[in-house]
CSV table of C-alpha atoms in Angstrom, one decimal:
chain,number,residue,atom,x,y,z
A,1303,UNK,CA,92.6,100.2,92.1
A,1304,UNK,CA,91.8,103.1,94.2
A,1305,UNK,CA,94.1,104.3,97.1
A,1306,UNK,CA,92.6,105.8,99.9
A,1307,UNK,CA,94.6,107.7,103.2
A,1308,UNK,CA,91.5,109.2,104.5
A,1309,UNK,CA,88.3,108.3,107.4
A,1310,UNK,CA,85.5,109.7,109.0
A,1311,UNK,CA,86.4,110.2,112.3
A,1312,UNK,CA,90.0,109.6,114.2
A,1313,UNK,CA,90.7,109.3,118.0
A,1314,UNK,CA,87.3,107.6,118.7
A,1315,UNK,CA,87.6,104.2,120.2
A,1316,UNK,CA,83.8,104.3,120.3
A,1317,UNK,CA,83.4,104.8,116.5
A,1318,UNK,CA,87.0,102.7,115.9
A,1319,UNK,CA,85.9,99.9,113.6
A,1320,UNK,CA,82.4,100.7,113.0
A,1321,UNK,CA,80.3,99.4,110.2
A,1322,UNK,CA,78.0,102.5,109.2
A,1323,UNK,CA,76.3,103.9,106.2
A,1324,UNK,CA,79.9,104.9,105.1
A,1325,UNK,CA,81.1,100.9,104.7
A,1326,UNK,CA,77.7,100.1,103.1
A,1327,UNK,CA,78.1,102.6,100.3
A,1328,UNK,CA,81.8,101.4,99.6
A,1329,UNK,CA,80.4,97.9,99.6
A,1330,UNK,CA,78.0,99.1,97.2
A,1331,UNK,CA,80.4,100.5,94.9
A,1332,UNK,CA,82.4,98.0,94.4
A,1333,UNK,CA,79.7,95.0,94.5
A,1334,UNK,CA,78.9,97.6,91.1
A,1335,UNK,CA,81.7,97.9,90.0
A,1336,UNK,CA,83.8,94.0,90.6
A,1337,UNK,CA,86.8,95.4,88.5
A,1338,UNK,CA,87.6,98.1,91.0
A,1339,UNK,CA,90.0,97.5,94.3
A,1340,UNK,CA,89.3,100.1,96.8
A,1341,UNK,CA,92.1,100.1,99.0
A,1342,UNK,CA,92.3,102.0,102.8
A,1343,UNK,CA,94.2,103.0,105.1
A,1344,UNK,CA,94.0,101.8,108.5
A,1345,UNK,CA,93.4,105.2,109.6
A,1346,UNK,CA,96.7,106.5,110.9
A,1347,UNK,CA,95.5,106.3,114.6
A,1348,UNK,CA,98.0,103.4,116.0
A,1349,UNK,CA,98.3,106.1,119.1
A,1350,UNK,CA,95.3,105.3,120.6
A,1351,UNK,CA,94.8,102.6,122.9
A,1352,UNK,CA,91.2,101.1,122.2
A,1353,UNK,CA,90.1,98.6,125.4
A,1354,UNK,CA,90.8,95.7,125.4
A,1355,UNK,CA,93.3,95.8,122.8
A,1356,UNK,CA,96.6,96.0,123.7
A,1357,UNK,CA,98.0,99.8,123.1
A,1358,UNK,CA,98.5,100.6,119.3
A,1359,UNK,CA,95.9,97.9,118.3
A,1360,UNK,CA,92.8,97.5,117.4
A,1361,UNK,CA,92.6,101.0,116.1
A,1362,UNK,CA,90.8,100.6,112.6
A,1363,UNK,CA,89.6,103.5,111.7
A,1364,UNK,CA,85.2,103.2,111.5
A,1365,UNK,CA,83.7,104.0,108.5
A,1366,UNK,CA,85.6,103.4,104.8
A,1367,UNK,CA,87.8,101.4,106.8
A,1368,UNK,CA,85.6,97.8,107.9
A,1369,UNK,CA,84.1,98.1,104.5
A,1370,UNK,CA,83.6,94.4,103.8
A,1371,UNK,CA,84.9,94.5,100.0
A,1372,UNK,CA,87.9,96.4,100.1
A,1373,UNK,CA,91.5,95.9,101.2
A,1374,UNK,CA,92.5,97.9,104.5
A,1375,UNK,CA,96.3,98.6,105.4
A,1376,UNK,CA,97.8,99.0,108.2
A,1377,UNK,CA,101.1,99.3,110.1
A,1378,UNK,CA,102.5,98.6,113.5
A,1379,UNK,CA,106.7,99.7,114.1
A,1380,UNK,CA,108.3,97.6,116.7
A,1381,UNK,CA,110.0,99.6,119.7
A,1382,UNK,CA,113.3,98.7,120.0
């Protein structure tokens, strides 16, 4: 098991969620390598408001993140 607090790029709704060469090369790896977990997380960005999410969703960072083999984490806190 890996674990992984780390993305490309933060703040971005435009690159939020994005498969790129990034997700492919951690889909790679582990397609390799079947006895390794690579997990992620969401990308620490729950700030941003990504249309047409409601705000603090959707915010996935794009890269690691949407890899399709891994296990990404995330968190929402409730307001009270």
């Amino acid at each position: 098991i890996t674990n992984n607090s780390y993305a490309v790029k933060l703040g971005d709704c435009n690159y939020a969620g994005v498969y790129d060469v990034y997700s492919y090369n951690v889909d790679s790896l582990t397609l390799a390598n079947p006895y390794v977990l690579h997990v992620f997380a969401s990308g620490n960005d729950g700030n941003n408001t990504c249309a047409p999410f409601p705000k603090g969703f959707a915010t996935t960072a794009g890269g690691y993140q949407p890899a399709k083999n891994t296990v990404c984490v995330g968190y929402k806190r409730r307001k009270a």
